[in-house]
Amino acid sequence: MRKFKIETWGCQMNEYDSQKMAGILKSYGFEETQNDEEAEIFILNTCSGREKAAHKIFTRVGVIRKNLGKDKIVGITGCVASHEAEQLFKKIPKLNFVLGTRSVHLIAKAVKTALEGKRFCDTSDHPESIEISPDLVDRQKKVKAYVSIIEGCDNFCTYCVVPYTRGRERSRPVEDIVEEIKVAVNKYGIKEVELLGQNVNSYNYNGKTFKDVLIEVDKIKELKRIRFLTSHPKDFNEELVKVIASSERICKYIHLPMQSGSNKILKLMGRKYTREEYLEKIDMLRSYIPDAVISSDFIVAFPGEEEEDFLLTMDAIQKVQYDNIFSFKYSPRPKTAALRLKENVVSKKIADKRLIILQKYQEKVQEIKHKNMEGKVYEVLVESVSKRNKTRLTGRTEGNHVVNFEAGRGEDLIGKFVKVKITSSTFTSLKGILV
Ligand code: 5AD
Ligand code: SF4
């Protein structure tokens, strides 16, 4: 049997696409491996969100070619593929195939063509790529099921490459979403689902909105946890929060990227909300769900960001007291509108300094928040066993906190819910014991 290896970079949507491609290839008789030597076909499912991520791909192809032999088949899929298409063959002459985000359903065709010694490239926008049979998504050994509900993005935030790599917004019918989750539940025993979309709040199919999706998914009784990612603050509303608050199974964890705390920068970013509106939404959320776990993304050093703008970002962070922050230095991306801004570019030195200030502050916040969790008991869904020590397990709380704990038993607990008492913590991690 011919063996393939998929290496996934980037976001959950990429992880989900990788599972689709693995399922399709297996249905054609290919076998998956994690072993570099064994694999005949390498699929690099790539991310172009920030420049660094895009660069890593080129290095990786080089390493495969150099260390593993000339006869390996190498294909690039995902956002870098969508973005660069045929040009990738010029940059990487020995590349075998290129498949865009809206062509993932063609993976078997791409691999077969490559095995016949021909190149294959398809980066066009196939509407059917979003709808492959739910049976084909490979959820083996997975504890949580990613299920996309809307793909693409129409927001065109000025820094973001996603509208160019994942195309226009397209929502899936609610029935298809429910069907896919039911297959994951019945075939793989999955108890947690994460609904995916670049902006889940703009879900719209035949008049149904995101809240309707949540209500329908909440009816699948075998599920214990329902999560979703990502919410755009402009569309995050009270109606939705009420649905979350009233459900036993929708996790009280919200990722609500603010990006900047300065109205001037938010405007330049094309985010379509003000800092005041954002902070009001946080208050509204906490009025219904006082202990909601909230995380955010921030970009520092966007063009035109002055010291006072950065201080406004820090002020917002201090006001909200986030449970987690993903922070980035602005990275110019091809095709995006921010490239044409006339504003001053922020020097690397200042950008580095601002990122460190933000991260150091957040470390302190998280240290305190984690300390407050010590001594308390949390329900944890077990995800994996430590490679070095088979009695050490890792899982997540409802609030998406990663917990490491000693259990005395190993693999048979994966996929199960257990109660764990937190015994110690740092700003990045929580340790506990099974109770
Ligand atoms: N530069 C830096 N960060 C970016 N992000 C998206 N595009 C860029 C960029 N060009 C960040 C945003 C987004 C997260 C997924 O990645 O914060 O929310
Ligand atoms: Fe990118 Fe903005 Fe769409 Fe998010 S909402 S994917 S940041 S364009």
Tab-separated table of C-alpha atoms and ligand atoms in Angstrom:
chain	number	residue	atom	x	y	z
A	1	MET	CA	0.000	0.000	0.000
A	2	ARG	CA	1.228	3.484	-0.824
A	3	LYS	CA	1.754	5.652	2.221
A	4	PHE	CA	1.150	9.363	2.677
A	5	LYS	CA	2.020	11.865	5.368
A	6	ILE	CA	0.114	15.095	5.919
A	7	GLU	CA	1.845	17.946	7.718
A	8	THR	CA	-0.517	20.671	8.871
A	9	TRP	CA	0.318	24.295	9.574
A	10	GLY	CA	-1.983	27.039	10.684
A	11	CYS	CA	-5.510	27.147	11.946
A	12	GLN	CA	-8.239	24.670	12.852
A	13	MET	CA	-9.747	25.006	9.376
A	14	ASN	CA	-6.504	23.589	7.967
A	15	GLU	CA	-6.557	20.769	10.507
A	16	TYR	CA	-10.082	19.970	9.367
A	17	ASP	CA	-9.095	20.054	5.670
A	18	SER	CA	-6.233	17.659	6.501
A	19	GLN	CA	-8.717	15.246	8.052
A	20	LYS	CA	-10.849	15.480	4.905
A	21	MET	CA	-7.862	14.755	2.655
A	22	ALA	CA	-6.729	11.839	4.853
A	23	GLY	CA	-10.227	10.340	4.725
A	24	ILE	CA	-10.444	10.661	0.947
A	25	LEU	CA	-7.010	9.129	0.357
A	26	LYS	CA	-7.772	6.214	2.683
A	27	SER	CA	-10.995	5.554	0.783
A	28	TYR	CA	-8.817	5.128	-2.322
A	29	GLY	CA	-6.626	2.562	-0.565
A	30	PHE	CA	-3.728	4.774	0.530
A	31	GLU	CA	-2.369	4.413	4.041
A	32	GLU	CA	-1.462	7.227	6.412
A	33	THR	CA	1.864	7.350	8.230
A	34	GLN	CA	3.624	9.804	10.536
A	35	ASN	CA	7.004	8.397	9.587
A	36	ASP	CA	9.138	10.438	7.149
A	37	GLU	CA	11.096	7.465	5.812
A	38	GLU	CA	8.011	5.365	5.197
A	39	ALA	CA	5.973	8.044	3.451
A	40	GLU	CA	6.003	8.098	-0.329
A	41	ILE	CA	3.676	11.091	-0.610
A	42	PHE	CA	4.049	14.294	1.420
A	43	ILE	CA	1.176	16.736	1.628
A	44	LEU	CA	2.086	20.072	3.184
A	45	ASN	CA	-1.139	21.766	4.182
A	46	THR	CA	0.017	25.331	4.510
A	47	CYS	CA	-0.847	28.653	6.120
A	48	SER	CA	-0.073	32.098	4.750
A	49	GLY	CA	-1.578	34.129	7.591
A	50	ARG	CA	1.770	35.583	8.539
A	51	GLU	CA	4.972	35.719	6.570
A	52	LYS	CA	6.942	33.471	8.907
A	53	ALA	CA	4.484	30.610	8.487
A	54	ALA	CA	4.639	30.895	4.706
A	55	HIS	CA	8.471	30.799	4.746
A	56	LYS	CA	8.648	27.598	6.762
A	57	ILE	CA	7.044	25.693	3.902
A	58	PHE	CA	9.879	26.375	1.497
A	59	THR	CA	12.419	25.215	4.062
A	60	ARG	CA	10.419	22.050	4.706
A	61	VAL	CA	10.195	21.101	1.008
A	62	GLY	CA	13.957	21.583	0.775
A	63	VAL	CA	14.559	19.261	3.731
A	64	ILE	CA	12.281	16.545	2.307
A	65	ARG	CA	14.031	16.671	-1.057
A	66	LYS	CA	17.521	16.724	0.412
A	67	ASN	CA	17.251	14.192	3.236
A	68	LEU	CA	14.593	11.782	2.079
A	69	GLY	CA	15.323	11.227	-1.571
A	70	LYS	CA	14.332	12.457	-4.964
A	71	ASP	CA	11.511	9.995	-5.558
A	72	LYS	CA	9.186	11.359	-2.866
A	73	ILE	CA	5.996	12.967	-4.110
A	74	VAL	CA	5.522	16.412	-2.560
A	75	GLY	CA	2.376	18.498	-2.813
A	76	ILE	CA	1.408	21.834	-1.336
A	77	THR	CA	-2.187	22.439	-0.304
A	78	GLY	CA	-3.929	25.092	1.810
A	79	CYS	CA	-3.559	28.852	1.868
A	80	VAL	CA	-0.088	29.187	0.341
A	81	ALA	CA	-1.280	26.973	-2.541
A	82	SER	CA	-4.406	29.078	-3.085
A	83	HIS	CA	-2.375	32.228	-2.988
A	84	GLU	CA	0.518	31.313	-5.226
A	85	ALA	CA	-0.968	28.626	-7.495
A	86	GLU	CA	1.228	27.852	-10.561
A	87	GLN	CA	3.952	30.221	-9.348
A	88	LEU	CA	4.874	27.614	-6.742
A	89	PHE	CA	6.197	25.363	-9.501
A	90	LYS	CA	8.637	28.147	-10.433
A	91	LYS	CA	9.735	28.706	-6.845
A	92	ILE	CA	9.979	24.962	-6.110
A	93	PRO	CA	10.818	23.257	-9.421
A	94	LYS	CA	10.533	19.684	-8.112
A	95	LEU	CA	7.069	20.164	-6.671
A	96	ASN	CA	4.506	17.558	-7.806
A	97	PHE	CA	1.141	19.135	-7.095
A	98	VAL	CA	-0.609	22.260	-5.849
A	99	LEU	CA	-4.146	22.179	-4.496
A	100	GLY	CA	-6.063	25.214	-3.222
A	101	THR	CA	-8.343	25.437	-0.183
A	102	ARG	CA	-11.402	25.171	-2.390
A	103	SER	CA	-10.077	22.091	-4.212
A	104	VAL	CA	-9.339	19.750	-1.279
A	105	HIS	CA	-11.870	17.212	-2.567
A	106	LEU	CA	-9.524	16.634	-5.553
A	107	ILE	CA	-6.665	15.282	-3.436
A	108	ALA	CA	-6.887	11.717	-4.794
A	109	LYS	CA	-6.786	12.997	-8.365
A	110	ALA	CA	-3.779	15.205	-7.544
A	111	VAL	CA	-1.866	12.321	-5.952
A	112	LYS	CA	-2.675	9.868	-8.743
A	113	THR	CA	-1.624	12.350	-11.418
A	114	ALA	CA	1.635	12.978	-9.542
A	115	LEU	CA	2.274	9.220	-9.282
A	116	GLU	CA	1.953	9.028	-13.069
A	117	GLY	CA	4.801	11.506	-13.272
A	118	LYS	CA	2.686	14.523	-14.235
A	119	ARG	CA	2.189	17.811	-12.445
A	120	PHE	CA	-1.216	18.760	-11.099
A	121	CYS	CA	-2.498	22.199	-10.132
A	122	ASP	CA	-6.018	23.252	-9.203
A	123	THR	CA	-6.681	26.380	-7.182
A	124	SER	CA	-10.055	27.319	-8.565
A	125	ASP	CA	-13.107	27.918	-6.441
A	126	HIS	CA	-15.108	24.660	-6.441
A	127	PRO	CA	-18.349	25.095	-4.510
A	128	GLU	CA	-18.471	21.332	-3.879
A	129	SER	CA	-15.165	21.356	-1.942
A	130	ILE	CA	-17.032	22.401	1.197
A	131	GLU	CA	-19.438	19.462	0.912
A	132	ILE	CA	-17.704	16.123	0.983
A	133	SER	CA	-19.509	13.134	2.430
A	134	PRO	CA	-19.395	13.282	6.260
A	135	ASP	CA	-18.259	9.645	6.235
A	136	LEU	CA	-15.035	10.661	4.547
A	137	VAL	CA	-13.687	13.004	7.223
A	138	ASP	CA	-11.052	10.964	9.044
A	139	ARG	CA	-11.689	11.407	12.768
A	140	GLN	CA	-9.737	8.396	13.968
A	141	LYS	CA	-7.895	8.984	17.232
A	142	LYS	CA	-9.519	12.428	17.480
A	143	VAL	CA	-11.231	13.509	20.666
A	144	LYS	CA	-12.808	16.632	19.245
A	145	ALA	CA	-14.570	16.987	15.886
A	146	TYR	CA	-13.912	20.096	13.832
A	147	VAL	CA	-16.883	20.866	11.610
A	148	SER	CA	-16.954	23.875	9.323
A	149	ILE	CA	-20.195	25.822	9.176
A	150	ILE	CA	-19.062	28.736	7.015
A	151	GLU	CA	-15.929	29.018	4.905
A	152	GLY	CA	-14.223	32.070	3.478
A	153	CYS	CA	-14.579	35.667	4.573
A	154	ASP	CA	-16.130	38.831	3.128
A	155	ASN	CA	-14.798	41.251	5.725
A	156	PHE	CA	-11.524	42.210	4.051
A	157	CYS	CA	-9.811	43.497	7.175
A	158	THR	CA	-6.973	45.426	5.603
A	159	TYR	CA	-4.143	43.268	7.034
A	160	CYS	CA	-5.691	39.887	6.314
A	161	VAL	CA	-4.976	37.459	3.514
A	162	VAL	CA	-7.881	35.090	4.268
A	163	PRO	CA	-10.406	36.597	1.818
A	164	TYR	CA	-7.828	35.943	-0.913
A	165	THR	CA	-6.890	32.414	0.154
A	166	ARG	CA	-10.247	31.056	1.290
A	167	GLY	CA	-12.454	33.107	-0.968
A	168	ARG	CA	-15.944	34.496	-0.446
A	169	GLU	CA	-18.135	33.498	2.474
A	170	ARG	CA	-20.169	30.367	1.964
A	171	SER	CA	-22.442	28.873	4.623
A	172	ARG	CA	-23.371	25.196	4.751
A	173	PRO	CA	-26.955	24.025	5.205
A	174	VAL	CA	-27.784	23.316	8.862
A	175	GLU	CA	-28.906	19.765	7.984
A	176	ASP	CA	-25.473	18.968	6.529
A	177	ILE	CA	-23.720	20.314	9.614
A	178	VAL	CA	-25.940	18.245	11.910
A	179	GLU	CA	-25.490	15.154	9.730
A	180	GLU	CA	-21.716	15.483	9.818
A	181	ILE	CA	-21.708	15.816	13.611
A	182	LYS	CA	-23.991	12.798	13.977
A	183	VAL	CA	-21.581	10.692	11.933
A	184	ALA	CA	-18.682	11.864	14.134
A	185	VAL	CA	-20.689	11.014	17.253
A	186	ASN	CA	-21.984	7.626	16.092
A	187	LYS	CA	-18.982	6.350	14.150
A	188	TYR	CA	-16.154	7.700	16.315
A	189	GLY	CA	-17.855	8.269	19.691
A	190	ILE	CA	-16.900	11.941	19.654
A	191	LYS	CA	-18.297	14.069	22.486
A	192	GLU	CA	-16.949	17.519	21.683
A	193	VAL	CA	-17.490	19.504	18.513
A	194	GLU	CA	-15.868	22.767	17.439
A	195	LEU	CA	-17.847	24.691	14.834
A	196	LEU	CA	-15.480	26.501	12.502
A	197	GLY	CA	-15.608	29.599	10.393
A	198	GLN	CA	-13.435	32.664	9.791
A	199	ASN	CA	-16.433	34.547	11.101
A	200	VAL	CA	-19.086	32.195	12.493
A	201	ASN	CA	-21.352	35.123	13.332
A	202	SER	CA	-22.009	35.941	9.707
A	203	TYR	CA	-23.427	32.450	9.101
A	204	ASN	CA	-26.492	32.744	6.892
A	205	TYR	CA	-28.235	29.971	5.014
A	206	ASN	CA	-31.855	30.339	3.859
A	207	GLY	CA	-32.477	32.906	6.595
A	208	LYS	CA	-30.941	30.734	9.327
A	209	THR	CA	-28.315	32.475	11.454
A	210	PHE	CA	-25.499	31.267	13.691
A	211	LYS	CA	-27.774	31.121	16.716
A	212	ASP	CA	-30.040	28.694	14.821
A	213	VAL	CA	-27.031	26.460	14.093
A	214	LEU	CA	-26.148	26.402	17.790
A	215	ILE	CA	-29.732	25.553	18.748
A	216	GLU	CA	-29.855	22.649	16.260
A	217	VAL	CA	-26.432	21.277	17.234
A	218	ASP	CA	-27.416	21.529	20.897
A	219	LYS	CA	-30.185	19.000	20.201
A	220	ILE	CA	-27.640	16.228	19.526
A	221	LYS	CA	-27.823	14.728	22.982
A	222	GLU	CA	-24.703	12.557	22.767
A	223	LEU	CA	-22.545	15.704	22.581
A	224	LYS	CA	-21.167	17.018	25.828
A	225	ARG	CA	-19.382	20.111	24.595
A	226	ILE	CA	-19.995	22.544	21.754
A	227	ARG	CA	-17.423	25.204	20.899
A	228	PHE	CA	-17.047	27.623	18.046
A	229	LEU	CA	-14.357	29.796	16.463
A	230	THR	CA	-13.977	32.657	15.453
A	231	SER	CA	-16.398	35.417	16.404
A	232	HIS	CA	-16.186	38.861	14.858
A	233	PRO	CA	-17.010	41.565	17.414
A	234	LYS	CA	-19.150	43.522	14.954
A	235	ASP	CA	-21.632	40.621	14.683
A	236	PHE	CA	-21.421	39.293	18.230
A	237	ASN	CA	-24.773	40.090	19.848
A	238	GLU	CA	-27.032	39.668	22.844
A	239	GLU	CA	-29.351	37.184	21.137
A	240	LEU	CA	-26.415	34.850	20.634
A	241	VAL	CA	-25.101	35.307	24.179
A	242	LYS	CA	-28.538	34.344	25.529
A	243	VAL	CA	-28.404	31.071	23.593
A	244	ILE	CA	-24.908	30.347	24.924
A	245	ALA	CA	-25.907	31.240	28.492
A	246	SER	CA	-28.966	29.003	28.463
A	247	SER	CA	-27.255	25.892	27.083
A	248	GLU	CA	-25.684	23.244	29.309
A	249	ARG	CA	-23.331	22.144	26.589
A	250	ILE	CA	-22.214	25.243	24.731
A	251	CYS	CA	-18.868	26.067	26.329
A	252	LYS	CA	-18.617	29.369	28.160
A	253	TYR	CA	-15.467	30.165	26.239
A	254	ILE	CA	-15.426	32.970	23.694
A	255	HIS	CA	-12.604	33.978	21.397
A	256	LEU	CA	-13.336	37.575	20.435
A	257	PRO	CA	-10.386	39.157	18.606
A	258	MET	CA	-10.069	42.871	19.312
A	259	GLN	CA	-6.850	43.387	17.249
A	260	SER	CA	-6.307	46.939	18.585
A	261	GLY	CA	-7.671	49.153	21.349
A	262	SER	CA	-7.320	52.352	19.322
A	263	ASN	CA	-10.210	53.615	17.200
A	264	LYS	CA	-7.794	55.168	14.739
A	265	ILE	CA	-6.088	51.820	14.150
A	266	LEU	CA	-9.337	49.843	14.136
A	267	LYS	CA	-10.523	52.112	11.362
A	268	LEU	CA	-7.317	51.638	9.366
A	269	MET	CA	-7.703	47.896	9.876
A	270	GLY	CA	-11.260	48.024	8.537
A	271	ARG	CA	-12.638	46.250	11.604
A	272	LYS	CA	-16.037	48.030	11.616
A	273	TYR	CA	-16.347	48.509	15.413
A	274	THR	CA	-14.965	50.971	17.944
A	275	ARG	CA	-13.152	50.205	21.186
A	276	GLU	CA	-16.209	51.423	23.089
A	277	GLU	CA	-18.518	49.061	21.196
A	278	TYR	CA	-16.138	46.186	21.771
A	279	LEU	CA	-15.827	46.847	25.508
A	280	GLU	CA	-19.618	47.155	25.789
A	281	LYS	CA	-19.971	43.722	24.225
A	282	ILE	CA	-17.580	42.275	26.788
A	283	ASP	CA	-19.693	43.830	29.571
A	284	MET	CA	-22.856	42.451	27.964
A	285	LEU	CA	-21.288	38.985	27.726
A	286	ARG	CA	-20.219	39.086	31.379
A	287	SER	CA	-23.650	40.305	32.502
A	288	TYR	CA	-25.119	37.005	31.218
A	289	ILE	CA	-22.108	34.765	31.860
A	290	PRO	CA	-20.033	36.275	34.690
A	291	ASP	CA	-17.361	33.558	34.593
A	292	ALA	CA	-17.026	33.429	30.782
A	293	VAL	CA	-13.498	32.561	29.677
A	294	ILE	CA	-12.490	35.164	27.095
A	295	SER	CA	-9.555	35.234	24.712
A	296	SER	CA	-8.475	37.596	21.976
A	297	ASP	CA	-6.032	38.295	19.160
A	298	PHE	CA	-3.987	41.500	18.976
A	299	ILE	CA	-1.765	42.892	16.259
A	300	VAL	CA	0.855	45.399	17.393
A	301	ALA	CA	2.715	47.872	15.193
A	302	PHE	CA	0.124	48.140	12.474
A	303	PRO	CA	1.062	51.015	10.093
A	304	GLY	CA	0.314	54.332	11.795
A	305	GLU	CA	0.338	52.902	15.335
A	306	GLU	CA	1.725	55.646	17.576
A	307	GLU	CA	2.673	55.242	21.221
A	308	GLU	CA	-0.751	56.573	22.265
A	309	ASP	CA	-2.531	53.975	20.116
A	310	PHE	CA	-0.514	51.197	21.671
A	311	LEU	CA	-1.317	52.552	25.143
A	312	LEU	CA	-5.010	52.380	24.240
A	313	THR	CA	-4.514	48.711	23.336
A	314	MET	CA	-2.829	48.100	26.688
A	315	ASP	CA	-5.635	49.971	28.423
A	316	ALA	CA	-8.271	47.751	26.796
A	317	ILE	CA	-6.310	44.631	27.766
A	318	GLN	CA	-6.115	45.872	31.348
A	319	LYS	CA	-9.853	46.548	31.388
A	320	VAL	CA	-10.907	43.177	29.977
A	321	GLN	CA	-8.427	40.955	31.861
A	322	TYR	CA	-8.358	38.244	29.206
A	323	ASP	CA	-7.821	34.588	30.003
A	324	ASN	CA	-5.604	34.230	26.963
A	325	ILE	CA	-4.204	36.435	24.198
A	326	PHE	CA	-2.664	35.511	20.861
A	327	SER	CA	-0.479	38.457	19.920
A	328	PHE	CA	1.356	39.194	16.712
A	329	LYS	CA	3.550	41.826	15.141
A	330	TYR	CA	1.938	43.199	12.011
A	331	SER	CA	3.192	41.310	8.978
A	332	PRO	CA	2.511	42.764	5.506
A	333	ARG	CA	0.695	40.234	3.333
A	334	PRO	CA	0.433	40.193	-0.469
A	335	LYS	CA	-2.719	41.628	-2.078
A	336	THR	CA	-4.020	43.152	1.186
A	337	ALA	CA	-5.237	46.764	1.355
A	338	ALA	CA	-2.893	47.633	4.238
A	339	LEU	CA	0.005	47.545	1.768
A	340	ARG	CA	-1.377	50.703	0.190
A	341	LEU	CA	-1.744	52.663	3.442
A	342	LYS	CA	0.212	55.908	3.543
A	343	GLU	CA	0.693	55.732	7.320
A	344	ASN	CA	4.159	55.446	8.847
A	345	VAL	CA	5.562	51.985	9.140
A	346	VAL	CA	6.526	51.118	12.725
A	347	SER	CA	10.185	50.146	13.137
A	348	LYS	CA	11.045	46.561	14.016
A	349	LYS	CA	12.635	47.730	17.250
A	350	ILE	CA	9.464	49.455	18.447
A	351	ALA	CA	7.290	46.576	17.233
A	352	ASP	CA	9.403	44.095	19.226
A	353	LYS	CA	9.253	46.299	22.298
A	354	ARG	CA	5.461	46.649	22.128
A	355	LEU	CA	4.924	42.943	21.656
A	356	ILE	CA	7.056	42.199	24.711
A	357	ILE	CA	5.211	44.760	26.863
A	358	LEU	CA	1.876	43.259	25.860
A	359	GLN	CA	3.001	39.678	26.433
A	360	LYS	CA	4.685	40.405	29.773
A	361	TYR	CA	1.518	42.058	31.059
A	362	GLN	CA	-0.622	39.146	29.886
A	363	GLU	CA	1.726	36.650	31.550
A	364	LYS	CA	1.058	38.333	34.884
A	365	VAL	CA	-2.710	38.269	34.330
A	366	GLN	CA	-2.622	34.583	33.442
A	367	GLU	CA	-0.398	33.745	36.370
A	368	ILE	CA	-2.983	35.211	38.756
A	369	LYS	CA	-5.923	33.625	36.950
A	370	HIS	CA	-4.253	30.222	37.018
A	371	LYS	CA	-3.349	30.597	40.722
A	372	ASN	CA	-7.073	31.173	41.390
A	373	MET	CA	-7.829	27.824	39.780
A	374	GLU	CA	-5.546	25.945	42.201
A	375	GLY	CA	-7.382	23.733	44.683
A	376	LYS	CA	-10.507	23.669	42.494
A	377	VAL	CA	-11.851	20.656	40.608
A	378	TYR	CA	-12.550	20.839	36.856
A	379	GLU	CA	-14.103	18.480	34.378
A	380	VAL	CA	-11.433	17.646	31.799
A	381	LEU	CA	-11.817	15.916	28.456
A	382	VAL	CA	-8.702	13.748	28.097
A	383	GLU	CA	-6.882	14.343	24.801
A	384	SER	CA	-3.550	12.560	24.934
A	385	VAL	CA	-0.918	10.657	26.883
A	386	SER	CA	2.564	12.059	27.443
A	387	LYS	CA	5.097	10.310	25.202
A	388	ARG	CA	7.615	9.981	28.006
A	389	ASN	CA	5.316	8.942	30.825
A	390	LYS	CA	2.255	6.817	30.076
A	391	THR	CA	0.491	7.774	33.301
A	392	ARG	CA	0.673	11.489	32.524
A	393	LEU	CA	-2.324	12.787	30.599
A	394	THR	CA	-3.371	16.061	28.978
A	395	GLY	CA	-6.861	17.418	28.492
A	396	ARG	CA	-8.961	20.550	28.369
A	397	THR	CA	-11.487	22.179	30.657
A	398	GLU	CA	-14.705	23.706	29.381
A	399	GLY	CA	-12.890	27.053	29.421
A	400	ASN	CA	-10.286	25.615	27.019
A	401	HIS	CA	-7.529	25.519	29.684
A	402	VAL	CA	-4.958	22.820	29.056
A	403	VAL	CA	-4.435	20.641	32.144
A	404	ASN	CA	-1.653	18.081	32.667
A	405	PHE	CA	-2.269	15.477	35.321
A	406	GLU	CA	-1.092	12.201	36.780
A	407	ALA	CA	-3.687	9.481	36.437
A	408	GLY	CA	-2.085	6.133	37.173
A	409	ARG	CA	-3.830	4.868	34.054
A	410	GLY	CA	-3.109	5.862	30.524
A	411	GLU	CA	-4.585	5.457	27.099
A	412	ASP	CA	-7.956	4.034	28.129
A	413	LEU	CA	-8.916	7.449	29.490
A	414	ILE	CA	-8.466	9.259	26.152
A	415	GLY	CA	-11.770	10.672	24.954
A	416	LYS	CA	-13.299	10.409	28.434
A	417	PHE	CA	-14.322	13.109	30.877
A	418	VAL	CA	-12.562	13.025	34.232
A	419	LYS	CA	-12.456	15.284	37.264
A	420	VAL	CA	-9.102	16.887	37.964
A	421	LYS	CA	-8.036	18.965	40.944
A	422	ILE	CA	-5.544	21.684	40.063
A	423	THR	CA	-2.483	21.446	42.308
A	424	SER	CA	-0.011	23.889	40.759
A	425	SER	CA	0.303	26.323	37.881
A	426	THR	CA	2.445	28.709	35.883
A	427	PHE	CA	1.235	31.391	33.479
A	428	THR	CA	1.265	28.880	30.634
A	429	SER	CA	0.160	25.647	32.259
A	430	LEU	CA	-1.946	23.915	34.899
A	431	LYS	CA	-1.031	20.720	36.717
A	432	GLY	CA	-3.404	18.521	38.650
A	433	ILE	CA	-4.390	15.137	39.997
A	434	LEU	CA	-7.288	12.868	39.196
A	435	VAL	CA	-10.012	12.903	41.849
B	1	5AD	N1	-0.091	40.382	10.497
B	1	5AD	C1	-0.125	40.025	11.810
B	1	5AD	N2	-1.117	39.308	12.355
B	1	5AD	C2	-2.106	38.901	11.542
B	1	5AD	N3	-3.214	38.188	11.794
B	1	5AD	C3	-3.886	38.049	10.628
B	1	5AD	N4	-3.246	38.672	9.619
B	1	5AD	C4	-2.138	39.217	10.172
B	1	5AD	C5	-1.075	39.992	9.661
B	1	5AD	N5	-1.027	40.355	8.374
B	1	5AD	C6	-3.586	37.710	13.117
B	1	5AD	C7	-4.886	38.365	13.578
B	1	5AD	C8	-5.881	37.250	13.447
B	1	5AD	C9	-5.017	36.046	13.750
B	1	5AD	C10	-5.570	34.750	13.315
B	1	5AD	O1	-3.814	36.318	13.072
B	1	5AD	O2	-4.749	38.762	14.916
B	1	5AD	O3	-6.976	37.371	14.327
B	2	SF4	FE1	-9.337	38.045	8.121
B	2	SF4	FE2	-10.944	39.973	9.067
B	2	SF4	FE3	-11.995	37.854	7.749
B	2	SF4	FE4	-10.937	37.505	10.198
B	2	SF4	S1	-12.718	38.768	9.701
B	2	SF4	S2	-10.597	36.209	8.381
B	2	SF4	S3	-9.236	38.969	10.192
B	2	SF4	S4	-10.639	39.432	6.887
